[in-house]
Every structure is written in C-alpha cells, then in structure tokens.
Amino acid sequence: MKKKRHITHLITGNRQALAGCIILGVWILLSVLVPLFWPWSYSEQNAELQNQAVSLTHLFGTDKFGRDIFARVWYGAGISLLIGIVSALINGCVGVLYGAVAGYAGKYVDMVMMRIADIIASIPSMLYVILITLVTGAGAGSIILGLCVAGWIDMSRIVRGEIMRLKETDFAAAARMEGLPPLRILWRHLLPNAAGPILVNLIFLIPQAIFTEAFLSFLGVGLAAPAASLGTIIQEARSQMLLYPNQMVCPLIVLCVMLLALNTVGTAIERQLQRGKNL
C-alpha cells in the first residue's frame, strides 16, 4: 500500500507529470469516444467530400477519398496507443523477469544471459518489425511482435543493475539468512525497491514504440487498410502536403502532443525519484 501511495504521489505531486497525465487522459477518451459517437466514419469514402477544408462539420477537414480526418485521426491515435501500451507492457514484463534473474544469479548465468541479449540487440529493432511484417502481413499484432523481439533488452539491463545493487544491501542479506527462497526475496524485497526505475523506463517504452510504428508506417510498412494509425494517416497525406497541409498537420500535432505528454510524465517522475535519492 505504501509503495502504491508513493507512486501515486510521484504523479500528483509533480505539476509536469500531472499535466502530462491529464493530456493523456483526454487523448485516450477522444480515441475511444470519437470513433463510437462521431457522426462520420473513419473509413467511409465519399467522392463528393474530397479534400474539404477545416470546418465545423469536418473539424480537421477530409482527405482525398472524402473520409473525415477528425474521425480517422482519433481512431488512429487509439491504434497507436494500443500498440505502444501493449508492446511496452510485454517488453516491461519480459525485461523485468530476465534482468531480475540475471542480476540475482550473477556469475556465469548472468554472463550467458546478457551475451544472448547482446546478440539479439545487435540487430536494429526496426529490422525485426519490417521482417515480421513482411512475413506475417501488415497488422497491429505483427508490429507488436516485431517491437517485442528486442524491445525488452534495455529494461532487462536496468533491472539487472538495480538487482545487483540491491542484493548486496543489509535487508537482502538478512532475508537470505532467514532462509527465504530466492524467488521470494526477488518478489517481496528486491523488485519493490526497484519499482521507481522500472516505472520510469516502462513509461518511456510507450512513446518509443509509438514513434517506431509511426516511422515505419510513414515508410510504407504499416497497418493494412482499412485500419489506420497516426503514422499511416501522415503517410497518406504526404502526397497532399502542399495543396492541403491540414491533412498532415492535424495528425502530426496529435502525435507530437501525445509523445510529448508521455515523455514529460516519464521525465518528471525520473527527476522526482532523483531528488528523493539526493535527500
């Protein structure tokens, strides 16, 4: 309970983190409510509404197929958030487990496990996404799988370092003297004390995954129609950029504000934790 209160205080006690969380909450609500209740569909095409300007009827205008950009942007924001959050949670869980085992076991087990991680990390993560997308087809599942092949390695290294530091403390030594099994020591004593760095890096994994997906979609390796993420919407608007800049500017603003809010939350919590260590 104290740990949960401490994490909650890290957010509510920092104005930057609180502002970022409010923006993210608004973005999540819009990405859920707009596709459900907005009168225009994100995928319905209408030749009579092609390339409409921003208006009260179409808040972000329409694209070259007559689709409402406002509906498409918030539908795409939901897909981008889904990819980012799911891949971050998977990478976080795998990284925490892998790093905790490597850090606590030490010696040869640690050396073998981290060399395996180094081999996997030697190939750029974007290449994994591209290869898996080409083999399994474009889709949110294939993108998440590609992001999770090597996305957990940075988290595992951070957790490994924290566990190696914490297992040498007095309370960890006392727990071992009591005869507690290693799994219980990790779960009840070491990992809770490493929750701060784990939380910060888990938050940073979300914008990293969203940006990677948006970048790959902009290159043409993205979701298959009619599904759309912010990256695919920006890529589709590239040909209309000079004549109808609103088609690219609107999804870009939504994407940039989302990434900025996530990074603001992570940075604010990281600074708060650093201040706590220095006190």
PDB file of N, CA and C in Angstrom, residues 153-247:
ATOM      1  N   ILE A 153      15.231  -5.463 -23.980  1.00  0.00           N
ATOM      2  CA  ILE A 153      16.630  -5.598 -23.566  1.00  0.00           C
ATOM      3  C   ILE A 153      17.080  -4.434 -22.695  1.00  0.00           C
ATOM      4  N   ASP A 154      16.721  -3.204 -23.052  1.00  0.00           N
ATOM      5  CA  ASP A 154      17.118  -2.048 -22.232  1.00  0.00           C
ATOM      6  C   ASP A 154      16.530  -2.149 -20.826  1.00  0.00           C
ATOM      7  N   MET A 155      15.278  -2.580 -20.739  1.00  0.00           N
ATOM      8  CA  MET A 155      14.655  -2.764 -19.432  1.00  0.00           C
ATOM      9  C   MET A 155      15.383  -3.834 -18.627  1.00  0.00           C
ATOM     10  N   SER A 156      15.762  -4.930 -19.273  1.00  0.00           N
ATOM     11  CA  SER A 156      16.455  -6.008 -18.552  1.00  0.00           C
ATOM     12  C   SER A 156      17.804  -5.538 -18.021  1.00  0.00           C
ATOM     13  N   ARG A 157      18.497  -4.702 -18.770  1.00  0.00           N
ATOM     14  CA  ARG A 157      19.792  -4.204 -18.304  1.00  0.00           C
ATOM     15  C   ARG A 157      19.636  -3.291 -17.091  1.00  0.00           C
ATOM     16  N   ILE A 158      18.616  -2.467 -17.117  1.00  0.00           N
ATOM     17  CA  ILE A 158      18.369  -1.562 -15.985  1.00  0.00           C
ATOM     18  C   ILE A 158      17.987  -2.363 -14.742  1.00  0.00           C
ATOM     19  N   VAL A 159      17.082  -3.324 -14.904  1.00  0.00           N
ATOM     20  CA  VAL A 159      16.660  -4.146 -13.766  1.00  0.00           C
ATOM     21  C   VAL A 159      17.821  -4.975 -13.253  1.00  0.00           C
ATOM     22  N   ARG A 160      18.626  -5.502 -14.142  1.00  0.00           N
ATOM     23  CA  ARG A 160      19.807  -6.279 -13.722  1.00  0.00           C
ATOM     24  C   ARG A 160      20.715  -5.439 -12.841  1.00  0.00           C
ATOM     25  N   GLY A 161      20.992  -4.205 -13.258  1.00  0.00           N
ATOM     26  CA  GLY A 161      21.852  -3.333 -12.463  1.00  0.00           C
ATOM     27  C   GLY A 161      21.264  -3.020 -11.099  1.00  0.00           C
ATOM     28  N   GLU A 162      19.951  -2.766 -11.056  1.00  0.00           N
ATOM     29  CA  GLU A 162      19.303  -2.475  -9.779  1.00  0.00           C
ATOM     30  C   GLU A 162      19.326  -3.685  -8.850  1.00  0.00           C
ATOM     31  N   ILE A 163      19.053  -4.874  -9.395  1.00  0.00           N
ATOM     32  CA  ILE A 163      19.040  -6.084  -8.564  1.00  0.00           C
ATOM     33  C   ILE A 163      20.442  -6.398  -8.041  1.00  0.00           C
ATOM     34  N   MET A 164      21.449  -6.211  -8.883  1.00  0.00           N
ATOM     35  CA  MET A 164      22.826  -6.457  -8.436  1.00  0.00           C
ATOM     36  C   MET A 164      23.218  -5.503  -7.314  1.00  0.00           C
ATOM     37  N   ARG A 165      22.704  -4.283  -7.373  1.00  0.00           N
ATOM     38  CA  ARG A 165      22.994  -3.316  -6.306  1.00  0.00           C
ATOM     39  C   ARG A 165      22.222  -3.646  -5.034  1.00  0.00           C
ATOM     40  N   LEU A 166      20.940  -3.984  -5.187  1.00  0.00           N
ATOM     41  CA  LEU A 166      20.079  -4.204  -4.028  1.00  0.00           C
ATOM     42  C   LEU A 166      20.391  -5.510  -3.309  1.00  0.00           C
ATOM     43  N   LYS A 167      20.880  -6.535  -4.036  1.00  0.00           N
ATOM     44  CA  LYS A 167      21.115  -7.821  -3.371  1.00  0.00           C
ATOM     45  C   LYS A 167      22.306  -7.780  -2.418  1.00  0.00           C
ATOM     46  N   GLU A 168      23.103  -6.700  -2.504  1.00  0.00           N
ATOM     47  CA  GLU A 168      24.235  -6.542  -1.590  1.00  0.00           C
ATOM     48  C   GLU A 168      23.877  -5.722  -0.361  1.00  0.00           C
ATOM     49  N   THR A 169      22.638  -5.270  -0.248  1.00  0.00           N
ATOM     50  CA  THR A 169      22.227  -4.452   0.893  1.00  0.00           C
ATOM     51  C   THR A 169      21.995  -5.329   2.120  1.00  0.00           C
ATOM     52  N   ASP A 170      21.871  -4.669   3.259  1.00  0.00           N
ATOM     53  CA  ASP A 170      21.701  -5.391   4.524  1.00  0.00           C
ATOM     54  C   ASP A 170      20.376  -6.135   4.598  1.00  0.00           C
ATOM     55  N   PHE A 171      19.300  -5.514   4.098  1.00  0.00           N
ATOM     56  CA  PHE A 171      17.996  -6.193   4.214  1.00  0.00           C
ATOM     57  C   PHE A 171      17.947  -7.428   3.325  1.00  0.00           C
ATOM     58  N   ALA A 172      18.650  -7.419   2.176  1.00  0.00           N
ATOM     59  CA  ALA A 172      18.701  -8.613   1.335  1.00  0.00           C
ATOM     60  C   ALA A 172      19.523  -9.707   2.010  1.00  0.00           C
ATOM     61  N   ALA A 173      20.608  -9.319   2.652  1.00  0.00           N
ATOM     62  CA  ALA A 173      21.422 -10.299   3.382  1.00  0.00           C
ATOM     63  C   ALA A 173      20.644 -10.904   4.544  1.00  0.00           C
ATOM     64  N   ALA A 174      19.858 -10.082   5.235  1.00  0.00           N
ATOM     65  CA  ALA A 174      19.042 -10.584   6.341  1.00  0.00           C
ATOM     66  C   ALA A 174      17.995 -11.571   5.845  1.00  0.00           C
ATOM     67  N   ALA A 175      17.411 -11.272   4.680  1.00  0.00           N
ATOM     68  CA  ALA A 175      16.403 -12.178   4.107  1.00  0.00           C
ATOM     69  C   ALA A 175      17.027 -13.521   3.747  1.00  0.00           C
ATOM     70  N   ARG A 176      18.247 -13.520   3.223  1.00  0.00           N
ATOM     71  CA  ARG A 176      18.928 -14.776   2.887  1.00  0.00           C
ATOM     72  C   ARG A 176      19.279 -15.550   4.151  1.00  0.00           C
ATOM     73  N   MET A 177      19.652 -14.855   5.221  1.00  0.00           N
ATOM     74  CA  MET A 177      19.986 -15.525   6.483  1.00  0.00           C
ATOM     75  C   MET A 177      18.769 -16.187   7.099  1.00  0.00           C
ATOM     76  N   GLU A 178      17.583 -15.622   6.806  1.00  0.00           N
ATOM     77  CA  GLU A 178      16.359 -16.242   7.315  1.00  0.00           C
ATOM     78  C   GLU A 178      15.968 -17.484   6.534  1.00  0.00           C
ATOM     79  N   GLY A 179      16.675 -17.761   5.453  1.00  0.00           N
ATOM     80  CA  GLY A 179      16.397 -18.948   4.654  1.00  0.00           C
ATOM     81  C   GLY A 179      15.292 -18.773   3.643  1.00  0.00           C
ATOM     82  N   LEU A 180      14.955 -17.545   3.304  1.00  0.00           N
ATOM     83  CA  LEU A 180      13.904 -17.307   2.322  1.00  0.00           C
ATOM     84  C   LEU A 180      14.374 -17.742   0.939  1.00  0.00           C
ATOM     85  N   PRO A 181      13.503 -18.330   0.131  1.00  0.00           N
ATOM     86  CA  PRO A 181      13.897 -18.750  -1.215  1.00  0.00           C
ATOM     87  C   PRO A 181      14.201 -17.538  -2.094  1.00  0.00           C
ATOM     88  N   PRO A 182      15.080 -17.712  -3.094  1.00  0.00           N
ATOM     89  CA  PRO A 182      15.456 -16.581  -3.960  1.00  0.00           C
ATOM     90  C   PRO A 182      14.273 -15.898  -4.629  1.00  0.00           C
ATOM     91  N   LEU A 183      13.273 -16.699  -5.059  1.00  0.00           N
ATOM     92  CA  LEU A 183      12.118 -16.103  -5.730  1.00  0.00           C
ATOM     93  C   LEU A 183      11.362 -15.165  -4.801  1.00  0.00           C
ATOM     94  N   ARG A 184      11.228 -15.563  -3.550  1.00  0.00           N
ATOM     95  CA  ARG A 184      10.518 -14.721  -2.581  1.00  0.00           C
ATOM     96  C   ARG A 184      11.317 -13.438  -2.279  1.00  0.00           C
ATOM     97  N   ILE A 185      12.638 -13.592  -2.196  1.00  0.00           N
ATOM     98  CA  ILE A 185      13.475 -12.412  -1.953  1.00  0.00           C
ATOM     99  C   ILE A 185      13.342 -11.423  -3.110  1.00  0.00           C
ATOM    100  N   LEU A 186      13.357 -11.949  -4.334  1.00  0.00           N
ATOM    101  CA  LEU A 186      13.208 -11.077  -5.504  1.00  0.00           C
ATOM    102  C   LEU A 186      11.858 -10.378  -5.505  1.00  0.00           C
ATOM    103  N   TRP A 187      10.801 -11.146  -5.289  1.00  0.00           N
ATOM    104  CA  TRP A 187       9.436 -10.633  -5.427  1.00  0.00           C
ATOM    105  C   TRP A 187       9.038  -9.706  -4.286  1.00  0.00           C
ATOM    106  N   ARG A 188       9.447 -10.049  -3.063  1.00  0.00           N
ATOM    107  CA  ARG A 188       8.986  -9.302  -1.896  1.00  0.00           C
ATOM    108  C   ARG A 188       9.945  -8.208  -1.440  1.00  0.00           C
ATOM    109  N   HIS A 189      11.226  -8.321  -1.770  1.00  0.00           N
ATOM    110  CA  HIS A 189      12.202  -7.394  -1.208  1.00  0.00           C
ATOM    111  C   HIS A 189      12.966  -6.580  -2.257  1.00  0.00           C
ATOM    112  N   LEU A 190      13.406  -7.219  -3.321  1.00  0.00           N
ATOM    113  CA  LEU A 190      14.271  -6.518  -4.269  1.00  0.00           C
ATOM    114  C   LEU A 190      13.481  -5.742  -5.329  1.00  0.00           C
ATOM    115  N   LEU A 191      12.553  -6.402  -6.012  1.00  0.00           N
ATOM    116  CA  LEU A 191      11.802  -5.735  -7.080  1.00  0.00           C
ATOM    117  C   LEU A 191      10.977  -4.542  -6.585  1.00  0.00           C
ATOM    118  N   PRO A 192      10.312  -4.626  -5.408  1.00  0.00           N
ATOM    119  CA  PRO A 192       9.597  -3.423  -4.934  1.00  0.00           C
ATOM    120  C   PRO A 192      10.507  -2.227  -4.730  1.00  0.00           C
ATOM    121  N   ASN A 193      11.746  -2.446  -4.329  1.00  0.00           N
ATOM    122  CA  ASN A 193      12.678  -1.338  -4.136  1.00  0.00           C
ATOM    123  C   ASN A 193      13.246  -0.826  -5.457  1.00  0.00           C
ATOM    124  N   ALA A 194      13.035  -1.563  -6.530  1.00  0.00           N
ATOM    125  CA  ALA A 194      13.455  -1.110  -7.862  1.00  0.00           C
ATOM    126  C   ALA A 194      12.268  -0.618  -8.680  1.00  0.00           C
ATOM    127  N   ALA A 195      11.112  -0.420  -8.025  1.00  0.00           N
ATOM    128  CA  ALA A 195       9.888  -0.054  -8.750  1.00  0.00           C
ATOM    129  C   ALA A 195       9.999   1.294  -9.440  1.00  0.00           C
ATOM    130  N   GLY A 196      10.725   2.231  -8.838  1.00  0.00           N
ATOM    131  CA  GLY A 196      10.849   3.562  -9.426  1.00  0.00           C
ATOM    132  C   GLY A 196      11.496   3.536 -10.797  1.00  0.00           C
ATOM    133  N   PRO A 197      12.734   3.036 -10.938  1.00  0.00           N
ATOM    134  CA  PRO A 197      13.356   2.946 -12.260  1.00  0.00           C
ATOM    135  C   PRO A 197      12.563   2.095 -13.245  1.00  0.00           C
ATOM    136  N   ILE A 198      11.921   1.031 -12.748  1.00  0.00           N
ATOM    137  CA  ILE A 198      11.116   0.192 -13.636  1.00  0.00           C
ATOM    138  C   ILE A 198       9.945   0.988 -14.198  1.00  0.00           C
ATOM    139  N   LEU A 199       9.260   1.750 -13.338  1.00  0.00           N
ATOM    140  CA  LEU A 199       8.120   2.551 -13.779  1.00  0.00           C
ATOM    141  C   LEU A 199       8.540   3.599 -14.802  1.00  0.00           C
ATOM    142  N   VAL A 200       9.649   4.282 -14.538  1.00  0.00           N
ATOM    143  CA  VAL A 200      10.124   5.328 -15.456  1.00  0.00           C
ATOM    144  C   VAL A 200      10.434   4.743 -16.826  1.00  0.00           C
ATOM    145  N   ASN A 201      11.158   3.650 -16.864  1.00  0.00           N
ATOM    146  CA  ASN A 201      11.529   3.059 -18.143  1.00  0.00           C
ATOM    147  C   ASN A 201      10.341   2.417 -18.839  1.00  0.00           C
ATOM    148  N   LEU A 202       9.366   1.943 -18.080  1.00  0.00           N
ATOM    149  CA  LEU A 202       8.147   1.413 -18.687  1.00  0.00           C
ATOM    150  C   LEU A 202       7.384   2.525 -19.404  1.00  0.00           C
ATOM    151  N   ILE A 203       7.333   3.704 -18.789  1.00  0.00           N
ATOM    152  CA  ILE A 203       6.661   4.845 -19.422  1.00  0.00           C
ATOM    153  C   ILE A 203       7.386   5.249 -20.698  1.00  0.00           C
ATOM    154  N   PHE A 204       8.723   5.259 -20.666  1.00  0.00           N
ATOM    155  CA  PHE A 204       9.490   5.656 -21.847  1.00  0.00           C
ATOM    156  C   PHE A 204       9.373   4.642 -22.983  1.00  0.00           C
ATOM    157  N   LEU A 205       9.038   3.398 -22.673  1.00  0.00           N
ATOM    158  CA  LEU A 205       8.867   2.397 -23.726  1.00  0.00           C
ATOM    159  C   LEU A 205       7.657   2.703 -24.606  1.00  0.00           C
ATOM    160  N   ILE A 206       6.630   3.365 -24.051  1.00  0.00           N
ATOM    161  CA  ILE A 206       5.402   3.630 -24.813  1.00  0.00           C
ATOM    162  C   ILE A 206       5.652   4.612 -25.960  1.00  0.00           C
ATOM    163  N   PRO A 207       6.207   5.823 -25.701  1.00  0.00           N
ATOM    164  CA  PRO A 207       6.463   6.715 -26.836  1.00  0.00           C
ATOM    165  C   PRO A 207       7.484   6.165 -27.816  1.00  0.00           C
ATOM    166  N   GLN A 208       8.429   5.371 -27.316  1.00  0.00           N
ATOM    167  CA  GLN A 208       9.409   4.759 -28.214  1.00  0.00           C
ATOM    168  C   GLN A 208       8.724   3.829 -29.208  1.00  0.00           C
ATOM    169  N   ALA A 209       7.780   3.015 -28.718  1.00  0.00           N
ATOM    170  CA  ALA A 209       7.055   2.103 -29.595  1.00  0.00           C
ATOM    171  C   ALA A 209       6.138   2.866 -30.557  1.00  0.00           C
ATOM    172  N   ILE A 210       5.475   3.908 -30.062  1.00  0.00           N
ATOM    173  CA  ILE A 210       4.579   4.701 -30.919  1.00  0.00           C
ATOM    174  C   ILE A 210       5.368   5.372 -32.034  1.00  0.00           C
ATOM    175  N   PHE A 211       6.530   5.952 -31.691  1.00  0.00           N
ATOM    176  CA  PHE A 211       7.338   6.622 -32.709  1.00  0.00           C
ATOM    177  C   PHE A 211       7.853   5.613 -33.734  1.00  0.00           C
ATOM    178  N   THR A 212       8.298   4.445 -33.276  1.00  0.00           N
ATOM    179  CA  THR A 212       8.799   3.428 -34.204  1.00  0.00           C
ATOM    180  C   THR A 212       7.711   3.000 -35.172  1.00  0.00           C
ATOM    181  N   GLU A 213       6.507   2.771 -34.653  1.00  0.00           N
ATOM    182  CA  GLU A 213       5.391   2.373 -35.520  1.00  0.00           C
ATOM    183  C   GLU A 213       5.040   3.482 -36.508  1.00  0.00           C
ATOM    184  N   ALA A 214       5.012   4.740 -36.037  1.00  0.00           N
ATOM    185  CA  ALA A 214       4.686   5.862 -36.913  1.00  0.00           C
ATOM    186  C   ALA A 214       5.740   6.026 -38.002  1.00  0.00           C
ATOM    187  N   PHE A 215       7.007   5.863 -37.636  1.00  0.00           N
ATOM    188  CA  PHE A 215       8.089   5.993 -38.612  1.00  0.00           C
ATOM    189  C   PHE A 215       8.003   4.904 -39.674  1.00  0.00           C
ATOM    190  N   LEU A 216       7.765   3.669 -39.247  1.00  0.00           N
ATOM    191  CA  LEU A 216       7.660   2.571 -40.206  1.00  0.00           C
ATOM    192  C   LEU A 216       6.429   2.730 -41.093  1.00  0.00           C
ATOM    193  N   SER A 217       5.326   3.207 -40.522  1.00  0.00           N
ATOM    194  CA  SER A 217       4.127   3.440 -41.321  1.00  0.00           C
ATOM    195  C   SER A 217       4.356   4.543 -42.348  1.00  0.00           C
ATOM    196  N   PHE A 218       5.115   5.560 -41.943  1.00  0.00           N
ATOM    197  CA  PHE A 218       5.435   6.641 -42.878  1.00  0.00           C
ATOM    198  C   PHE A 218       6.275   6.118 -44.044  1.00  0.00           C
ATOM    199  N   LEU A 219       7.105   5.091 -43.776  1.00  0.00           N
ATOM    200  CA  LEU A 219       7.900   4.488 -44.840  1.00  0.00           C
ATOM    201  C   LEU A 219       7.099   3.511 -45.685  1.00  0.00           C
ATOM    202  N   GLY A 220       5.870   3.220 -45.285  1.00  0.00           N
ATOM    203  CA  GLY A 220       5.019   2.316 -46.052  1.00  0.00           C
ATOM    204  C   GLY A 220       4.907   0.927 -45.478  1.00  0.00           C
ATOM    205  N   VAL A 221       5.575   0.665 -44.348  1.00  0.00           N
ATOM    206  CA  VAL A 221       5.487  -0.642 -43.690  1.00  0.00           C
ATOM    207  C   VAL A 221       4.606  -0.468 -42.464  1.00  0.00           C
ATOM    208  N   GLY A 222       3.313  -0.448 -42.669  1.00  0.00           N
ATOM    209  CA  GLY A 222       2.402  -0.167 -41.570  1.00  0.00           C
ATOM    210  C   GLY A 222       1.178  -1.054 -41.602  1.00  0.00           C
ATOM    211  N   LEU A 223       0.102  -0.544 -41.044  1.00  0.00           N
ATOM    212  CA  LEU A 223      -1.128  -1.310 -40.975  1.00  0.00           C
ATOM    213  C   LEU A 223      -1.789  -1.402 -42.340  1.00  0.00           C
ATOM    214  N   ALA A 224      -2.490  -2.492 -42.559  1.00  0.00           N
ATOM    215  CA  ALA A 224      -3.212  -2.674 -43.812  1.00  0.00           C
ATOM    216  C   ALA A 224      -4.573  -1.997 -43.725  1.00  0.00           C
ATOM    217  N   ALA A 225      -5.016  -1.399 -44.845  1.00  0.00           N
ATOM    218  CA  ALA A 225      -6.325  -0.759 -44.899  1.00  0.00           C
ATOM    219  C   ALA A 225      -7.424  -1.797 -44.614  1.00  0.00           C
ATOM    220  N   PRO A 226      -8.557  -1.385 -43.998  1.00  0.00           N
ATOM    221  CA  PRO A 226      -8.943  -0.007 -43.661  1.00  0.00           C
ATOM    222  C   PRO A 226      -8.414   0.488 -42.308  1.00  0.00           C
ATOM    223  N   ALA A 227      -7.687  -0.357 -41.565  1.00  0.00           N
ATOM    224  CA  ALA A 227      -7.130   0.090 -40.290  1.00  0.00           C
ATOM    225  C   ALA A 227      -6.124   1.207 -40.540  1.00  0.00           C
ATOM    226  N   ALA A 228      -5.962   2.058 -39.542  1.00  0.00           N
ATOM    227  CA  ALA A 228      -5.057   3.196 -39.713  1.00  0.00           C
ATOM    228  C   ALA A 228      -4.512   3.622 -38.365  1.00  0.00           C
ATOM    229  N   SER A 229      -3.228   3.913 -38.350  1.00  0.00           N
ATOM    230  CA  SER A 229      -2.607   4.538 -37.184  1.00  0.00           C
ATOM    231  C   SER A 229      -2.239   5.961 -37.572  1.00  0.00           C
ATOM    232  N   LEU A 230      -1.712   6.716 -36.626  1.00  0.00           N
ATOM    233  CA  LEU A 230      -1.307   8.085 -36.945  1.00  0.00           C
ATOM    234  C   LEU A 230      -0.210   8.091 -38.013  1.00  0.00           C
ATOM    235  N   GLY A 231       0.659   7.105 -37.976  1.00  0.00           N
ATOM    236  CA  GLY A 231       1.723   7.030 -38.974  1.00  0.00           C
ATOM    237  C   GLY A 231       1.186   6.812 -40.372  1.00  0.00           C
ATOM    238  N   THR A 232       0.207   5.918 -40.527  1.00  0.00           N
ATOM    239  CA  THR A 232      -0.356   5.664 -41.854  1.00  0.00           C
ATOM    240  C   THR A 232      -1.155   6.864 -42.361  1.00  0.00           C
ATOM    241  N   ILE A 233      -1.830   7.574 -41.456  1.00  0.00           N
ATOM    242  CA  ILE A 233      -2.581   8.772 -41.868  1.00  0.00           C
ATOM    243  C   ILE A 233      -1.619   9.846 -42.362  1.00  0.00           C
ATOM    244  N   ILE A 234      -0.500  10.032 -41.662  1.00  0.00           N
ATOM    245  CA  ILE A 234       0.500  11.007 -42.094  1.00  0.00           C
ATOM    246  C   ILE A 234       1.105  10.589 -43.427  1.00  0.00           C
ATOM    247  N   GLN A 235       1.348   9.292 -43.591  1.00  0.00           N
ATOM    248  CA  GLN A 235       1.926   8.808 -44.845  1.00  0.00           C
ATOM    249  C   GLN A 235       0.963   9.031 -46.014  1.00  0.00           C
ATOM    250  N   GLU A 236      -0.331   8.795 -45.784  1.00  0.00           N
ATOM    251  CA  GLU A 236      -1.318   9.002 -46.843  1.00  0.00           C
ATOM    252  C   GLU A 236      -1.440  10.476 -47.229  1.00  0.00           C
ATOM    253  N   ALA A 237      -1.207  11.379 -46.269  1.00  0.00           N
ATOM    254  CA  ALA A 237      -1.339  12.817 -46.532  1.00  0.00           C
ATOM    255  C   ALA A 237      -0.093  13.411 -47.174  1.00  0.00           C
ATOM    256  N   ARG A 238       0.946  12.616 -47.319  1.00  0.00           N
ATOM    257  CA  ARG A 238       2.201  13.156 -47.857  1.00  0.00           C
ATOM    258  C   ARG A 238       2.031  13.696 -49.266  1.00  0.00           C
ATOM    259  N   SER A 239       1.252  13.005 -50.104  1.00  0.00           N
ATOM    260  CA  SER A 239       1.058  13.458 -51.487  1.00  0.00           C
ATOM    261  C   SER A 239       0.225  14.724 -51.578  1.00  0.00           C
ATOM    262  N   GLN A 240      -0.529  15.048 -50.504  1.00  0.00           N
ATOM    263  CA  GLN A 240      -1.394  16.224 -50.500  1.00  0.00           C
ATOM    264  C   GLN A 240      -0.798  17.363 -49.665  1.00  0.00           C
ATOM    265  N   MET A 241       0.449  17.231 -49.260  1.00  0.00           N
ATOM    266  CA  MET A 241       1.031  18.121 -48.270  1.00  0.00           C
ATOM    267  C   MET A 241       1.031  19.584 -48.721  1.00  0.00           C
ATOM    268  N   LEU A 242       1.370  19.852 -49.966  1.00  0.00           N
ATOM    269  CA  LEU A 242       1.481  21.231 -50.438  1.00  0.00           C
ATOM    270  C   LEU A 242       0.122  21.869 -50.706  1.00  0.00           C
ATOM    271  N   LEU A 243      -0.811  21.088 -51.235  1.00  0.00           N
ATOM    272  CA  LEU A 243      -2.119  21.640 -51.562  1.00  0.00           C
ATOM    273  C   LEU A 243      -3.046  21.690 -50.355  1.00  0.00           C
ATOM    274  N   TYR A 244      -3.007  20.660 -49.523  1.00  0.00           N
ATOM    275  CA  TYR A 244      -3.900  20.568 -48.358  1.00  0.00           C
ATOM    276  C   TYR A 244      -3.073  20.213 -47.122  1.00  0.00           C
ATOM    277  N   PRO A 245      -2.340  21.179 -46.580  1.00  0.00           N
ATOM    278  CA  PRO A 245      -1.444  20.883 -45.446  1.00  0.00           C
ATOM    279  C   PRO A 245      -2.173  20.406 -44.196  1.00  0.00           C
ATOM    280  N   ASN A 246      -3.456  20.754 -44.045  1.00  0.00           N
ATOM    281  CA  ASN A 246      -4.188  20.340 -42.843  1.00  0.00           C
ATOM    282  C   ASN A 246      -4.271  18.822 -42.719  1.00  0.00           C
ATOM    283  N   GLN A 247      -4.219  18.122 -43.846  1.00  0.00           N
ATOM    284  CA  GLN A 247      -4.323  16.663 -43.811  1.00  0.00           C
ATOM    285  C   GLN A 247      -3.117  16.025 -43.133  1.00  0.00           C
TER     286      GLN A 247
END
